[in-house]
CSV table of C-alpha atoms in Angstrom, one decimal:
chain,number,residue,atom,x,y,z
A,1,UNK,CA,0.4,-0.2,-0.2
A,2,UNK,CA,1.9,3.4,-0.8
A,3,UNK,CA,1.1,6.7,0.8
A,4,UNK,CA,-1.5,8.7,-0.7
A,5,UNK,CA,0.1,12.1,1.2
A,6,UNK,CA,0.5,15.5,-0.1
A,7,UNK,CA,2.6,16.9,2.0
A,8,UNK,CA,6.1,15.9,3.6
A,9,UNK,CA,8.3,17.4,5.6
A,10,UNK,CA,11.0,15.3,5.6
A,11,UNK,CA,14.0,15.9,8.5
A,12,UNK,CA,16.9,15.0,7.3
A,13,UNK,CA,18.7,16.8,11.1
A,14,UNK,CA,18.2,17.9,14.0
A,15,UNK,CA,23.0,18.8,14.3
A,16,UNK,CA,23.6,22.2,13.7
A,17,UNK,CA,26.7,24.7,13.7
A,18,UNK,CA,24.2,27.4,15.0
A,19,UNK,CA,23.3,28.2,19.2
A,20,UNK,CA,20.0,30.2,19.0
A,21,UNK,CA,18.5,29.9,22.3
A,22,UNK,CA,14.8,29.7,20.9
A,23,UNK,CA,15.5,26.5,19.3
A,24,UNK,CA,13.7,23.2,20.5
A,25,UNK,CA,16.4,21.3,18.1
A,26,UNK,CA,19.6,22.6,20.4
A,27,UNK,CA,18.2,20.7,23.3
A,28,UNK,CA,17.2,17.1,21.1
A,29,UNK,CA,20.0,13.7,20.5
A,30,UNK,CA,21.7,15.2,17.7
A,31,UNK,CA,20.9,12.9,15.1
A,32,UNK,CA,21.1,12.7,11.1
A,33,UNK,CA,18.2,10.5,9.4
A,34,UNK,CA,19.2,8.0,8.6
A,35,UNK,CA,19.4,7.7,4.0
A,36,UNK,CA,17.7,4.0,3.9
A,37,UNK,CA,15.0,5.0,6.5
A,38,UNK,CA,14.7,8.8,3.9
A,39,UNK,CA,14.6,6.3,1.6
A,40,UNK,CA,12.1,3.7,2.6
A,41,UNK,CA,9.6,6.5,2.9
A,42,UNK,CA,10.3,7.6,-0.3
A,43,UNK,CA,9.8,4.4,-2.2
A,44,UNK,CA,6.6,4.5,-0.5
A,45,UNK,CA,5.2,7.8,-1.4
A,46,UNK,CA,2.8,7.8,-4.8
A,47,UNK,CA,2.9,11.6,-6.1
A,48,UNK,CA,3.8,14.0,-3.5
A,49,UNK,CA,2.8,17.4,-5.0
A,50,UNK,CA,6.1,18.7,-2.3
A,51,UNK,CA,8.1,17.6,0.0
A,52,UNK,CA,10.4,20.2,2.9
A,53,UNK,CA,13.6,19.3,4.3
A,54,UNK,CA,14.2,20.9,6.8
A,55,UNK,CA,13.0,20.2,10.7
A,56,UNK,CA,15.6,20.8,14.2
A,57,UNK,CA,18.5,21.9,12.3
A,58,UNK,CA,20.2,22.7,10.1
A,59,UNK,CA,19.8,20.4,6.8
A,60,UNK,CA,23.0,21.7,5.0
A,61,UNK,CA,24.9,19.6,7.7
A,62,UNK,CA,23.5,16.6,6.6
A,63,UNK,CA,26.3,14.6,5.0
A,64,UNK,CA,24.1,13.3,2.1
A,65,UNK,CA,21.1,16.0,2.0
A,66,UNK,CA,21.8,16.2,-2.1
A,67,UNK,CA,22.0,12.9,-2.9
A,68,UNK,CA,17.8,13.4,-0.5
A,69,UNK,CA,17.5,15.3,-3.3
A,70,UNK,CA,18.6,13.7,-6.4
A,71,UNK,CA,15.9,11.1,-5.5
A,72,UNK,CA,13.7,12.1,-4.8
A,73,UNK,CA,14.4,14.0,-7.9
A,74,UNK,CA,14.3,10.9,-10.2
A,75,UNK,CA,11.4,10.1,-7.9
A,76,UNK,CA,9.4,12.5,-8.7
A,77,UNK,CA,10.1,14.9,-10.9
A,78,UNK,CA,7.6,17.3,-11.1
A,79,UNK,CA,7.5,17.9,-7.1
A,80,UNK,CA,8.0,20.6,-5.2
A,81,UNK,CA,11.2,21.0,-3.0
A,82,UNK,CA,11.8,23.3,-0.1
A,83,UNK,CA,14.3,24.1,2.3
A,84,UNK,CA,14.7,26.7,5.3
A,85,UNK,CA,18.2,27.0,6.2
A,86,UNK,CA,21.1,29.6,8.6
A,87,UNK,CA,23.1,30.2,5.4
A,88,UNK,CA,26.0,29.5,6.7
A,89,UNK,CA,26.8,26.7,4.1
A,90,UNK,CA,26.4,28.2,0.8
A,91,UNK,CA,29.8,27.6,0.0
A,92,UNK,CA,30.7,27.6,-4.1
A,93,UNK,CA,30.2,23.5,-3.7
A,94,UNK,CA,27.0,23.5,-1.9
A,95,UNK,CA,25.7,26.8,-4.1
A,96,UNK,CA,26.5,24.3,-7.5
A,97,UNK,CA,24.5,21.0,-6.0
A,98,UNK,CA,21.3,23.8,-5.4
A,99,UNK,CA,21.2,25.7,-8.9
A,100,UNK,CA,21.8,21.7,-10.0
A,101,UNK,CA,19.6,19.8,-7.9
A,102,UNK,CA,16.1,22.3,-8.7
A,103,UNK,CA,15.6,23.4,-5.4
A,104,UNK,CA,12.4,25.8,-5.8
A,105,UNK,CA,13.1,27.8,-2.6
A,106,UNK,CA,15.5,27.8,-0.1
A,107,UNK,CA,15.3,30.9,3.1
A,108,UNK,CA,17.5,31.8,5.5
A,109,UNK,CA,16.6,32.5,9.6
A,110,UNK,CA,18.0,35.1,10.8
A,111,UNK,CA,15.9,38.1,13.3
A,112,UNK,CA,19.3,41.4,12.9
A,113,UNK,CA,21.0,42.8,9.6
A,114,UNK,CA,24.0,43.5,12.5
A,115,UNK,CA,26.5,42.0,12.6
A,116,UNK,CA,27.0,41.6,16.4
A,117,UNK,CA,23.5,41.7,17.5
A,118,UNK,CA,22.9,38.5,14.6
A,119,UNK,CA,25.9,37.1,16.8
A,120,UNK,CA,24.8,37.5,19.9
A,121,UNK,CA,21.2,35.2,18.9
A,122,UNK,CA,22.3,32.4,17.0
A,123,UNK,CA,26.3,32.8,17.5
A,124,UNK,CA,27.3,32.4,14.0
A,125,UNK,CA,28.6,35.4,11.1
A,126,UNK,CA,26.8,37.0,9.6
A,127,UNK,CA,28.9,38.4,7.2
A,128,UNK,CA,29.8,34.7,6.5
A,129,UNK,CA,25.9,34.2,5.7
A,130,UNK,CA,25.7,37.5,3.2
A,131,UNK,CA,28.5,36.2,1.6
A,132,UNK,CA,27.9,33.0,0.5
A,133,UNK,CA,23.8,34.0,-0.1
A,134,UNK,CA,25.7,37.0,-3.1
A,135,UNK,CA,27.2,34.3,-4.9
A,136,UNK,CA,24.5,32.2,-4.5
A,137,UNK,CA,22.1,35.2,-6.7
A,138,UNK,CA,25.4,35.7,-8.5
A,139,UNK,CA,25.9,32.7,-10.3
A,140,UNK,CA,21.7,32.2,-10.3
A,141,UNK,CA,22.3,34.9,-12.7
A,142,UNK,CA,25.0,33.6,-14.5
A,143,UNK,CA,23.0,30.7,-15.5
A,144,UNK,CA,20.2,32.2,-16.2
A,145,UNK,CA,18.4,29.5,-12.9
A,146,UNK,CA,14.8,30.7,-12.2
A,147,UNK,CA,15.1,28.4,-8.6
A,148,UNK,CA,15.3,28.4,-5.8
A,149,UNK,CA,13.3,31.9,-4.9
A,150,UNK,CA,15.7,32.7,-2.3
A,151,UNK,CA,14.2,35.2,0.9
A,152,UNK,CA,14.3,35.2,4.8
A,153,UNK,CA,11.9,33.7,7.3
A,154,UNK,CA,12.4,36.2,10.7
A,155,UNK,CA,11.6,35.2,14.4
A,156,UNK,CA,10.2,38.4,15.8
A,157,UNK,CA,12.3,38.4,19.1
A,158,UNK,CA,11.5,41.9,21.7
A,159,UNK,CA,15.1,43.0,20.9
A,160,UNK,CA,14.6,43.1,17.0
A,161,UNK,CA,11.5,43.1,16.2
A,162,UNK,CA,11.8,46.8,15.2
A,163,UNK,CA,15.1,46.7,12.5
A,164,UNK,CA,12.5,44.5,10.0
A,165,UNK,CA,13.1,47.8,7.7
A,166,UNK,CA,16.7,46.6,8.4
A,167,UNK,CA,16.6,43.3,6.9
A,168,UNK,CA,14.8,44.8,4.3
A,169,UNK,CA,17.3,46.7,3.7
A,170,UNK,CA,19.6,43.4,3.3
A,171,UNK,CA,17.3,41.9,1.8
A,172,UNK,CA,17.1,44.4,-1.3
A,173,UNK,CA,21.5,44.8,-0.5
A,174,UNK,CA,22.0,41.4,-1.0
A,175,UNK,CA,19.0,40.9,-4.9
A,176,UNK,CA,16.7,38.2,-2.7
A,177,UNK,CA,13.3,37.2,-4.3
A,178,UNK,CA,11.3,35.0,-2.4
A,179,UNK,CA,10.4,37.2,-0.3
A,180,UNK,CA,10.3,37.7,4.1
A,181,UNK,CA,7.9,35.7,6.5
A,182,UNK,CA,7.2,36.9,9.9
A,183,UNK,CA,6.5,34.5,12.5
A,184,UNK,CA,6.5,35.3,16.1
A,185,UNK,CA,8.9,33.5,18.7
A,186,UNK,CA,6.5,29.9,19.7
A,187,UNK,CA,4.3,29.8,22.6
A,188,UNK,CA,4.0,25.7,22.5
A,189,UNK,CA,5.0,24.2,24.9
A,190,UNK,CA,7.2,21.8,23.7
A,191,UNK,CA,9.4,24.6,22.2
A,192,UNK,CA,8.1,26.6,25.3
A,193,UNK,CA,10.3,23.6,28.0
A,194,UNK,CA,12.7,24.6,26.7
A,195,UNK,CA,13.4,28.5,26.7
A,196,UNK,CA,15.7,30.4,29.1
A,197,UNK,CA,14.9,33.2,30.8
A,198,UNK,CA,16.7,35.0,28.6
A,199,UNK,CA,14.8,33.5,25.7
A,200,UNK,CA,11.3,34.5,27.8
A,201,UNK,CA,12.6,37.8,27.9
A,202,UNK,CA,12.4,37.5,23.9
A,203,UNK,CA,9.1,36.4,23.2
A,204,UNK,CA,7.4,39.9,22.0
A,205,UNK,CA,4.6,42.3,24.3
A,206,UNK,CA,2.0,43.5,23.2
A,207,UNK,CA,2.7,46.6,22.5
A,208,UNK,CA,6.1,46.2,20.4
A,209,UNK,CA,3.7,44.0,18.3
A,210,UNK,CA,1.5,47.3,17.6
A,211,UNK,CA,5.1,48.8,16.6
A,212,UNK,CA,6.1,46.5,14.3
A,213,UNK,CA,3.1,46.7,13.0
A,214,UNK,CA,3.4,50.3,12.7
A,215,UNK,CA,6.7,49.5,10.9
A,216,UNK,CA,5.3,47.1,8.2
A,217,UNK,CA,2.3,49.8,7.1
A,218,UNK,CA,5.0,52.9,6.8
A,219,UNK,CA,7.7,50.9,4.5
A,220,UNK,CA,5.8,50.2,1.2
A,221,UNK,CA,9.2,48.4,0.6
A,222,UNK,CA,8.8,45.6,3.4
A,223,UNK,CA,5.0,45.5,2.4
A,224,UNK,CA,6.2,44.5,-0.7
A,225,UNK,CA,8.2,41.5,0.6
A,226,UNK,CA,6.2,39.8,2.5
A,227,UNK,CA,4.0,40.2,-0.9
A,228,UNK,CA,6.3,38.2,-2.4
A,229,UNK,CA,7.0,35.7,0.3
A,230,UNK,CA,3.0,34.9,-0.2
A,231,UNK,CA,3.2,34.6,-3.8
A,232,UNK,CA,5.4,32.2,-3.7
A,233,UNK,CA,4.7,28.1,-3.9
A,234,UNK,CA,6.0,27.6,0.6
A,235,UNK,CA,5.0,24.3,2.2
A,236,UNK,CA,4.0,25.5,5.5
A,237,UNK,CA,1.2,26.9,3.4
A,238,UNK,CA,0.0,25.8,0.7
A,239,UNK,CA,-0.3,22.5,3.9
A,240,UNK,CA,-3.2,24.8,5.7
A,241,UNK,CA,-4.1,26.2,2.1
A,242,UNK,CA,-5.0,22.5,1.3
A,243,UNK,CA,-7.8,21.5,4.4
A,244,UNK,CA,-10.9,22.0,4.4
A,245,UNK,CA,-12.4,23.9,8.1
A,246,UNK,CA,-12.6,22.0,11.7
A,247,UNK,CA,-10.1,20.1,10.3
A,248,UNK,CA,-6.1,19.3,11.3
A,249,UNK,CA,-4.3,19.6,7.7
A,250,UNK,CA,-1.1,17.5,9.4
A,251,UNK,CA,-3.6,14.7,9.3
A,252,UNK,CA,-5.3,15.2,6.6
A,253,UNK,CA,-3.3,15.9,4.1
A,254,UNK,CA,0.1,16.5,5.9
A,255,UNK,CA,2.8,13.2,7.3
A,256,UNK,CA,6.3,14.5,9.9
A,257,UNK,CA,10.0,11.8,9.2
A,258,UNK,CA,11.5,13.3,12.3
A,259,UNK,CA,15.2,12.7,12.0
A,260,UNK,CA,15.1,9.7,14.1
A,261,UNK,CA,13.7,7.7,11.5
A,262,UNK,CA,9.7,8.4,13.8
A,263,UNK,CA,6.5,9.2,11.7
A,264,UNK,CA,4.8,11.3,13.8
A,265,UNK,CA,1.3,13.4,13.2
A,266,UNK,CA,3.5,17.2,12.9
A,267,UNK,CA,6.4,19.4,12.4
A,268,UNK,CA,5.7,20.2,16.3
A,269,UNK,CA,5.8,16.7,17.8
A,270,UNK,CA,9.4,17.5,19.0
A,271,UNK,CA,9.2,13.5,22.0
A,272,UNK,CA,9.3,10.9,19.5
A,273,UNK,CA,9.1,7.9,20.7
A,274,UNK,CA,6.3,9.3,22.9
A,275,UNK,CA,4.3,10.2,19.9
A,276,UNK,CA,5.6,8.0,17.1
A,277,UNK,CA,3.1,7.0,14.5
A,278,UNK,CA,5.9,4.3,13.5
A,279,UNK,CA,8.9,4.0,11.7
A,280,UNK,CA,9.4,4.3,8.3
A,281,UNK,CA,10.1,0.6,7.9
A,282,UNK,CA,6.4,-0.2,9.3
A,283,UNK,CA,3.4,-1.2,7.0
A,284,UNK,CA,1.4,2.5,6.4
A,285,UNK,CA,-1.6,0.6,7.2
A,286,UNK,CA,-1.0,0.6,10.5
A,287,UNK,CA,0.1,4.1,10.2
A,288,UNK,CA,-2.6,5.6,8.6
A,289,UNK,CA,-5.2,3.8,10.8
A,290,UNK,CA,-2.9,5.5,13.7
A,291,UNK,CA,-3.8,9.2,12.2
A,292,UNK,CA,-7.4,7.8,11.1
A,293,UNK,CA,-7.9,7.6,15.1
A,294,UNK,CA,-6.1,11.1,15.8
A,295,UNK,CA,-8.9,12.9,13.2
A,296,UNK,CA,-11.7,11.2,14.4
A,297,UNK,CA,-10.8,12.0,18.5
A,298,UNK,CA,-10.4,15.3,17.1
A,299,UNK,CA,-13.0,15.8,14.8
A,300,UNK,CA,-15.4,14.1,18.1
A,301,UNK,CA,-14.6,17.6,20.2
A,302,UNK,CA,-11.5,14.8,22.2
A,303,UNK,CA,-8.0,16.4,21.6
A,304,UNK,CA,-5.0,13.5,21.8
A,305,UNK,CA,-2.4,14.0,23.7
A,306,UNK,CA,0.0,14.9,21.3
A,307,UNK,CA,-1.9,18.1,20.4
A,308,UNK,CA,-2.7,19.2,23.6
A,309,UNK,CA,-0.7,22.1,23.1
A,310,UNK,CA,-2.0,22.9,19.2
A,311,UNK,CA,-4.4,25.9,18.9
A,312,UNK,CA,-5.7,23.8,15.5
A,313,UNK,CA,-6.8,20.9,18.5
A,314,UNK,CA,-8.7,23.4,20.5
A,315,UNK,CA,-10.7,25.2,17.9
A,316,UNK,CA,-11.4,21.3,17.0
A,317,UNK,CA,-12.8,20.5,19.8
A,318,UNK,CA,-15.0,24.2,20.6
A,319,UNK,CA,-16.5,23.5,17.3
A,320,UNK,CA,-17.5,20.0,18.5
A,321,UNK,CA,-18.5,20.9,22.0
A,322,UNK,CA,-20.7,23.5,20.9
């Protein structure tokens, strides 16, 4: 039995060369996904639309990252492939492979365009990221490549949210083309359990949120980049737009493969051993039954333990009991 799920997220690794305090991955076992387990899942897929190769680590650290991309392209030539990176590993060789592999989207995570602030938050050097992105965009122009689209993913922090215009200016300096995504610091327990006092202090206040909205409203350049992101076909946007009202998009149309080989219900599951639905080597019928059971529980107003912190689950619960 093949897996007829259109949106698949695969976590190549939990390892990272940066030290962001808000990243759950720094507190997980530091492992790479075994290529055999990756292949076992891909061989079961029937016709995926979009595969996201990223999780709680830096995907380009996986020694077989491009072997994974090549395997996906051989099996599904038209599937969309995307990733999110910290941008520090964009060497000439990596750039050549990114262009050859025809990865559709590469989003680069950052919170500040200031070198010192960037290093304090991420533990890496912004100049190295900038140097790699300049080379990537130059090679795109030289080879007339349409892909990948390259943009920024910005986590809004209390201390940096008012620096968005400088991030937009850096985007222009680097001649990026994939838009900018803004996302709040995660508030779910699966992430908050790892936060220290300094990270808790970075949770954006209502006052700062209003200030951020004013910055966006006053900047045509920033609004254009936010709109440009919306034009792209990004994994999470496609997945969440694919679901009917009062359903879980992950249980309807998505699947997450963690770096330890566990298949879990969504990307927010960090205790994969406790909430695993099975492994890539298990029969798909077993995992499909598990997914169906979780979906039915949610639709009848029950909230499974792995969904206890999820806003979608609580909205489904409220809808079912009214």
